[in-house]
Coordinates of C-alpha atoms in Angstrom, one line a residue:
X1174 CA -7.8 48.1 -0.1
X1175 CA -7.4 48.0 -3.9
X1176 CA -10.1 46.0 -5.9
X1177 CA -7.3 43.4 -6.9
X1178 CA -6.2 43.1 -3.4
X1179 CA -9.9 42.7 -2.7
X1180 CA -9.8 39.8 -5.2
X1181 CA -6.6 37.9 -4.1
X1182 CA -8.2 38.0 -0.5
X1183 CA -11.4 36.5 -2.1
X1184 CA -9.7 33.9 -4.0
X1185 CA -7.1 33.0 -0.9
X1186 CA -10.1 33.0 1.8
X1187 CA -11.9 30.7 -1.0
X1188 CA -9.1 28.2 -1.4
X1189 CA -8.5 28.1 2.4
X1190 CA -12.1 27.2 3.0
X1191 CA -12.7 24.4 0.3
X1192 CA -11.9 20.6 1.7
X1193 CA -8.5 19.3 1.4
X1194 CA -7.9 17.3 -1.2
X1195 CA -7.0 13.3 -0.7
X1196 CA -5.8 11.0 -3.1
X1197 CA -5.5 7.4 -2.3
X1198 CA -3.7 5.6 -5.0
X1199 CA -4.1 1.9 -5.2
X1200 CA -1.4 -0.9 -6.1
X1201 CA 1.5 0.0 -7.9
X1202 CA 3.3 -3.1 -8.4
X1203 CA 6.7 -2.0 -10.0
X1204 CA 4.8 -0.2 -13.3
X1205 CA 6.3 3.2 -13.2
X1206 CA 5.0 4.6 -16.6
X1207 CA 1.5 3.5 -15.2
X1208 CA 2.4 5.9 -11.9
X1209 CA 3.7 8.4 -13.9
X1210 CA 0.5 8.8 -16.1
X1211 CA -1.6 8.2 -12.7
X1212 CA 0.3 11.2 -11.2
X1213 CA 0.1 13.5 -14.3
X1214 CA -3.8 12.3 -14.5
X1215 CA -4.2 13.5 -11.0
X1216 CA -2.4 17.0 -11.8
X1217 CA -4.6 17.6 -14.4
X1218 CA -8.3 16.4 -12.5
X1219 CA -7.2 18.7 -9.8
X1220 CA -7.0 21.8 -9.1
X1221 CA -3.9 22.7 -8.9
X1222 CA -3.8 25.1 -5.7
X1223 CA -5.8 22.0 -4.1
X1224 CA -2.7 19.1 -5.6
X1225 CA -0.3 20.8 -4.2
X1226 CA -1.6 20.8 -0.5
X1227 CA -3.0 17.7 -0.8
X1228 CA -2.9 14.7 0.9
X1229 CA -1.5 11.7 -1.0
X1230 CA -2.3 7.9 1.0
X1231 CA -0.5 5.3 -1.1
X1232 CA -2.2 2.4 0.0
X1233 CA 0.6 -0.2 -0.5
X1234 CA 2.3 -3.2 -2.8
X1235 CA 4.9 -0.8 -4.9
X1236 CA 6.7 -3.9 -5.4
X1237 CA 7.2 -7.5 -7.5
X1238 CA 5.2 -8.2 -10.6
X1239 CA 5.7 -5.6 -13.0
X1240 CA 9.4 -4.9 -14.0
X1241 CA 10.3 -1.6 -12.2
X1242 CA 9.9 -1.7 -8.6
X1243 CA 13.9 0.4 -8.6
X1244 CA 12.4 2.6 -10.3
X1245 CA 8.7 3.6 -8.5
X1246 CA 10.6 3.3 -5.4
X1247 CA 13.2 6.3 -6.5
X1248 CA 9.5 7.8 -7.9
X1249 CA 7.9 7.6 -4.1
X1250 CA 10.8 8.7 -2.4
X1251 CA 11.4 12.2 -4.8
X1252 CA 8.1 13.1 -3.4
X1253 CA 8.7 14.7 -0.3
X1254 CA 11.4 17.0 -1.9
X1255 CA 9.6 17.9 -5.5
X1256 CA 6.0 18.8 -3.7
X1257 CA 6.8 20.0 -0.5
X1258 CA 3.4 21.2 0.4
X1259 CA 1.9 18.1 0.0
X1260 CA 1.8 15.3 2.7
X1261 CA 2.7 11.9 1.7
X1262 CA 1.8 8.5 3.7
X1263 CA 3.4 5.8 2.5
X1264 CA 1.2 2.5 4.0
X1265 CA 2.6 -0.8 3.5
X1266 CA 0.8 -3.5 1.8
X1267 CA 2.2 -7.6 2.2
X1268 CA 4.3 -7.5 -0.7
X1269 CA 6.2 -4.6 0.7
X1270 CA 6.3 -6.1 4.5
X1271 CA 7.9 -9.2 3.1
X1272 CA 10.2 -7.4 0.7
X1273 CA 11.1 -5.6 3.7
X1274 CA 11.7 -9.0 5.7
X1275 CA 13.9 -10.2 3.8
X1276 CA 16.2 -7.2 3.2
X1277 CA 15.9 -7.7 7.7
X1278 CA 14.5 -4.2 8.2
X1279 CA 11.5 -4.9 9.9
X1280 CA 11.7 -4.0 13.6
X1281 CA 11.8 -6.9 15.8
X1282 CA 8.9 -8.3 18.0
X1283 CA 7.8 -6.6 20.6
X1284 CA 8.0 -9.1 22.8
X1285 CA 11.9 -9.9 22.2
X1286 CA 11.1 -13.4 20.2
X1287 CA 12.9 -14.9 17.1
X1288 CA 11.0 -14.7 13.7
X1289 CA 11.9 -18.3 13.3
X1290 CA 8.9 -19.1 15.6
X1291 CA 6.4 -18.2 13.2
X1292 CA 7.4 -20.6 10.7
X1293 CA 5.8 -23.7 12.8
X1294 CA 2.0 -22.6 12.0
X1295 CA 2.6 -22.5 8.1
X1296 CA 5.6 -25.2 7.7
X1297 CA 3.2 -27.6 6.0
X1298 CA 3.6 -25.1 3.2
X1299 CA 7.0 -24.6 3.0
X1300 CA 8.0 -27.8 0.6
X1301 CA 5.0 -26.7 -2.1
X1302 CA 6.2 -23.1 -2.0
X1303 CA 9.8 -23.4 -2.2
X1304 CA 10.9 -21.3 1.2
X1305 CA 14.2 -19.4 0.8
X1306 CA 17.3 -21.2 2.5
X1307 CA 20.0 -19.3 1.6
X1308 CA 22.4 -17.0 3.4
X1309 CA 20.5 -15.3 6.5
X1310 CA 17.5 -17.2 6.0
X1311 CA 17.9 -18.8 9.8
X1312 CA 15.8 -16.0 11.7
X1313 CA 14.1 -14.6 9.0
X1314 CA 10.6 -13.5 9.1
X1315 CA 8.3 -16.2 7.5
X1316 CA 7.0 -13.9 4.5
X1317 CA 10.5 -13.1 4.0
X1318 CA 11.2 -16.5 3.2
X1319 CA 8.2 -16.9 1.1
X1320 CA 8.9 -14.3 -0.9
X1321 CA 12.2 -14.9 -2.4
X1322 CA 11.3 -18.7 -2.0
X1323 CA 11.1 -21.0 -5.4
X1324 CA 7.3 -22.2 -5.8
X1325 CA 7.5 -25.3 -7.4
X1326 CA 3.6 -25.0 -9.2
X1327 CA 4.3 -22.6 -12.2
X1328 CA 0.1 -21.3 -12.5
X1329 CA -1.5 -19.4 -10.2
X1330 CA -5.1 -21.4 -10.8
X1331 CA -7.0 -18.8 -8.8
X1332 CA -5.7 -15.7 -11.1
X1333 CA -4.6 -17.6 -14.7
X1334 CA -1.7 -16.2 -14.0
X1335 CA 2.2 -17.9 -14.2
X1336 CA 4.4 -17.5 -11.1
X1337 CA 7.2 -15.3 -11.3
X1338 CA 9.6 -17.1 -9.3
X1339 CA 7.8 -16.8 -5.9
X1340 CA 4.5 -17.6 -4.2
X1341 CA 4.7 -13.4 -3.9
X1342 CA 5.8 -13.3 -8.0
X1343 CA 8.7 -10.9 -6.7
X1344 CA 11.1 -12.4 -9.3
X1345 CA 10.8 -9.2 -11.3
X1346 CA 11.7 -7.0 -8.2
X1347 CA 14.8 -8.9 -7.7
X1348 CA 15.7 -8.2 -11.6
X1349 CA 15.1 -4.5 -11.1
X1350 CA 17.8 -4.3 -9.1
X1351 CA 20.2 -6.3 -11.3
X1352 CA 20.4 -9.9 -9.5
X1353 CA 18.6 -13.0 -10.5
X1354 CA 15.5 -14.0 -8.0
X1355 CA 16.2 -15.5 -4.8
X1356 CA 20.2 -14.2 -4.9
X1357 CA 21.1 -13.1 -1.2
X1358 CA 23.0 -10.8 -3.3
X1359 CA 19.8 -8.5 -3.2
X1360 CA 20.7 -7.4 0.1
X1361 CA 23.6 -5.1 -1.2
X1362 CA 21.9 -4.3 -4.1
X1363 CA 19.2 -2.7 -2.5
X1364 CA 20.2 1.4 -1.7
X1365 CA 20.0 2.5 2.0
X1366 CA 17.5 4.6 1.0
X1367 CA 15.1 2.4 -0.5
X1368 CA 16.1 0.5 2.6
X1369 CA 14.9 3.2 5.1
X1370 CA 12.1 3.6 3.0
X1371 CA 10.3 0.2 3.4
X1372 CA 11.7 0.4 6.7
X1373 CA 9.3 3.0 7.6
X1374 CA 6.5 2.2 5.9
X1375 CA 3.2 2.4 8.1
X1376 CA 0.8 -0.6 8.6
X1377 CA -2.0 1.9 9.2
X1378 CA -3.1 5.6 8.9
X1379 CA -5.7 7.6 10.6
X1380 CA -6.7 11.3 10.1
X1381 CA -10.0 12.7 12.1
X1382 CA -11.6 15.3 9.1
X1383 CA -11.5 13.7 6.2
X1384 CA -14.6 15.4 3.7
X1385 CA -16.6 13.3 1.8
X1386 CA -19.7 13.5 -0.5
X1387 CA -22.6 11.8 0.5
X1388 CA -26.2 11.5 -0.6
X1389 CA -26.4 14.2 2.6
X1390 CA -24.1 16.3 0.9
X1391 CA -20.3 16.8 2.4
X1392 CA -19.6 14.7 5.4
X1393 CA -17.2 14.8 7.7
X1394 CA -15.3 11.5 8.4
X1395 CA -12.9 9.3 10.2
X1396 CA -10.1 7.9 7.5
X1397 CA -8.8 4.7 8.4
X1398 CA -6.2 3.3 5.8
X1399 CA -4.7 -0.3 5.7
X1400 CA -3.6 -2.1 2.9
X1401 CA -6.5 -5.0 3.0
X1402 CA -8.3 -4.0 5.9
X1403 CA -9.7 -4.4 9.1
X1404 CA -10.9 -7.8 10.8
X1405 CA -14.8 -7.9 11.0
X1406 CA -15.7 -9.4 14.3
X1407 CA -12.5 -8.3 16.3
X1408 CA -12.2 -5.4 18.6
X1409 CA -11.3 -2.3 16.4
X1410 CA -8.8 -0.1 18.8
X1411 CA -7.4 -3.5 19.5
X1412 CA -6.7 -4.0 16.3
X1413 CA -5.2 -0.4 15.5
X1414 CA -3.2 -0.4 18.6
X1415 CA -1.4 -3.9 17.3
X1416 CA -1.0 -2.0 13.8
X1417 CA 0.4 1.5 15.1
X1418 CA 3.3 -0.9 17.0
X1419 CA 4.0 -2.8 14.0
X1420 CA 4.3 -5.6 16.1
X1421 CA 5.8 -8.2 13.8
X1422 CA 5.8 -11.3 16.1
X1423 CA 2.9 -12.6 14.3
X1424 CA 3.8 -14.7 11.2
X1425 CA 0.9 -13.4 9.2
X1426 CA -0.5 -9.7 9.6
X1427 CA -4.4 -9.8 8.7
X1428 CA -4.5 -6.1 7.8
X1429 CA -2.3 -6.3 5.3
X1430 CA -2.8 -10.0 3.3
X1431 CA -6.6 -10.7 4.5
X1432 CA -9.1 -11.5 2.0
X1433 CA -12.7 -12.2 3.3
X1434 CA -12.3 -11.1 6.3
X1435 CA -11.3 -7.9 5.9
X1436 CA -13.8 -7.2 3.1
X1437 CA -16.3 -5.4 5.0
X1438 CA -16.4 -2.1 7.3
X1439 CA -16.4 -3.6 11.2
X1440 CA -19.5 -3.4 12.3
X1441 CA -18.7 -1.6 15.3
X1442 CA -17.5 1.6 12.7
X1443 CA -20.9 1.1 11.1
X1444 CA -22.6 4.1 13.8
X1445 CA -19.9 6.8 13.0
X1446 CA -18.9 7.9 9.5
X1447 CA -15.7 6.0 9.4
X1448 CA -14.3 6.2 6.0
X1449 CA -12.3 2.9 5.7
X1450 CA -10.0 2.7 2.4
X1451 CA -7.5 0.0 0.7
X1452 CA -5.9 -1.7 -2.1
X1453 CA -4.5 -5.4 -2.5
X1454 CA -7.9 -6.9 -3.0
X1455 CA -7.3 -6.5 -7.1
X1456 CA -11.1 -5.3 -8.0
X1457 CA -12.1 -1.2 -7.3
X1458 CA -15.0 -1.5 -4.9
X1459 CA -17.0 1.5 -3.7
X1460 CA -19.8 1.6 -1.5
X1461 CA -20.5 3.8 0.7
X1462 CA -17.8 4.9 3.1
X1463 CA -15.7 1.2 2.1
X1464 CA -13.1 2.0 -0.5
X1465 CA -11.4 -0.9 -2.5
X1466 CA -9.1 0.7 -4.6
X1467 CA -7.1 -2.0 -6.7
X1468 CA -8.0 -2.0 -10.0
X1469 CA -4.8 -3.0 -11.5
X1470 CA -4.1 -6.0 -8.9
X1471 CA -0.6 -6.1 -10.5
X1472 CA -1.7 -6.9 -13.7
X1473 CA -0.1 -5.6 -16.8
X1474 CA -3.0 -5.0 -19.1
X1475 CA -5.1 -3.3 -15.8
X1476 CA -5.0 0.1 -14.8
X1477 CA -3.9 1.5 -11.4
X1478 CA -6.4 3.5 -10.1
X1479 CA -6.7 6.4 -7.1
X1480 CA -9.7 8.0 -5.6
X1481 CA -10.2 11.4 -5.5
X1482 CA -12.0 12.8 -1.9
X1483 CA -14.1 14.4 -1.5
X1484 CA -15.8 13.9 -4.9
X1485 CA -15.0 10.2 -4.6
X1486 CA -14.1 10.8 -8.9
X1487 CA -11.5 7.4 -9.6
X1488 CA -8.9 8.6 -11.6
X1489 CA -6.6 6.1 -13.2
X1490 CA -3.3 6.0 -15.8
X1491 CA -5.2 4.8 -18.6
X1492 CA -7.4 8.1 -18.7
X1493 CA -7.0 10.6 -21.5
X1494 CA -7.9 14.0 -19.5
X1495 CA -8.0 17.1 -21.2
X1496 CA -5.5 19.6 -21.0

């Protein structure tokens, strides 16, 4: 064997032995020049053998707030065909499950009831935030309804932030695809594609050998992605066998729009190195093996962020990387 053949070996058996590479990129909400610089960011950090077999988790919310959800949508979607190599998981977060509702591509329950059952446990609600009554709204999913509704309060106290049409803020998503917020007309509007698209978004990922660096060095770990998280005190495979079904007879999934509770690690993953990661909590948060990664919590002057494993290095659009 040649010296340079020697070489290439060398180089290909290196490569083939280093961990994969996986990105989990936090909230997009409808900013694609933000995504585009993220994405470009990440080309450069990495190396680029390693970016192009890499596995990219998106961790949710692509939607409402900022004014180009169209437009990050097509972006997600020309994935799969401009980088191959890579494998993409698309998770979804609340904003997308109740984009999704109302467009009436979720699956159905499991258990063969009517959406309209869930409204009963949250209908105190419905005069305050404006619930959507217009065509099809009969046996829609609750956050459907919520989500293309007309809040009547026009601040969001909690985040000094004004409503944009909805309790979700989704006016902006309606406008990037050319109708004014809470038109039915959305529903043509919207391309089959994007359409399949939300339709087969995932509620929650797992992959067994996951690297990580610790204060041990590399580990090897469980990943466990969800958009918010998982419950604390409830039974774990419980709680992933309900997500894997996407069963949506519940009116409100936990996993995706918890807050408090689904802060922490369950303390039954606490014995195994269990790497549990998500967005939609609008702060970055990393300790240990618990990865909060939301720094731009749909905000325009915030970055979006993505980790980088097994280095754990954050990345985010607003980085100037050298070339």
């Amino acid at each position: 064997m040649s010296d340079q053949n020697s070489e290439a070996t060398t180089t290909e058996t290196q490569i083939s032995e280093r961990p994969r590479v996986v990105c989990c990129i936090g909230d997009t909400h409808g900013y694609i020049t933000k995504l585009q610089n993220l994405w470009s960011n990440l080309q450069s950090h990495i190396d680029p053998h390693d970016f192009q077999a890499a596995l990219i988790i998106f961790l949710g919310d692509y939607c409402d707030r900022g004014p180009h959800t169209r437009h990050v949508i097509d972006f997600l979607i020309s994935l799969r065909s401009s980088y191959p190599n890579q494998t993409h998981v698309f998770l979804s977060g609340n904003h997308d499950f109740a984009f999704a509702a109302f467009l009436g591509v979720l699956p159905k329950p499991l258990d063969g009831s009517h959406f309209s059952e869930g409204w009963r446990e949250y209908e105190d609600n419905e005069e305050r935030e404006g619930w959507y009554r217009g065509d099809g709204y009969e046996d829609m999913h609750l956050q459907g309804r919520r989500w293309s509704g007309n809040i009547k309060e026009k601040i969001n106290v909690a985040k000094g932030t004004e409503y944009k049409g909805s309790i979700y803020d989704a006016g902006p998503t309606f406008e990037s695809y050319g109708v004014p917020h809470g038109s039915s007309d959305l529903v043509k509007a919207v391309p089959d594609e994007h359409k399949k698209f939300l339709a087969d978004l995932v509620w929650v990922h797992e992959e067994n050998d996951v690297c990580v660096e610790t204060e041990n060095g590399i580990t090897h770990c469980k990943l466990i992605a969800v958009h918010a998280g998982l419950e604390r005190d409830k039974n774990v495979e419980e709680q992933l066998k309900f997500l894997r079904s996407r069963d949506t007879r519940v009116p409100k999934v936990e996993a995706l729009s918890g807050r408090k509770n689904v802060w922490d690690i369950p303390k039954e993953l606490s014995e195994d190195p269990i790497i549990v990661v998500s967005g939609h909590h609008g702060k970055l948060h990393v300790e240990g093996l618990r990865l909060i990664i939301d720094e731009g919590g749909g905000l325009e002057k915030n970055p979006v962020a993505a980790i980088v494993l097994p280095s754990k290095k954050i990345v985010r659009d607003t980085d100037i990387l050298a070339k």
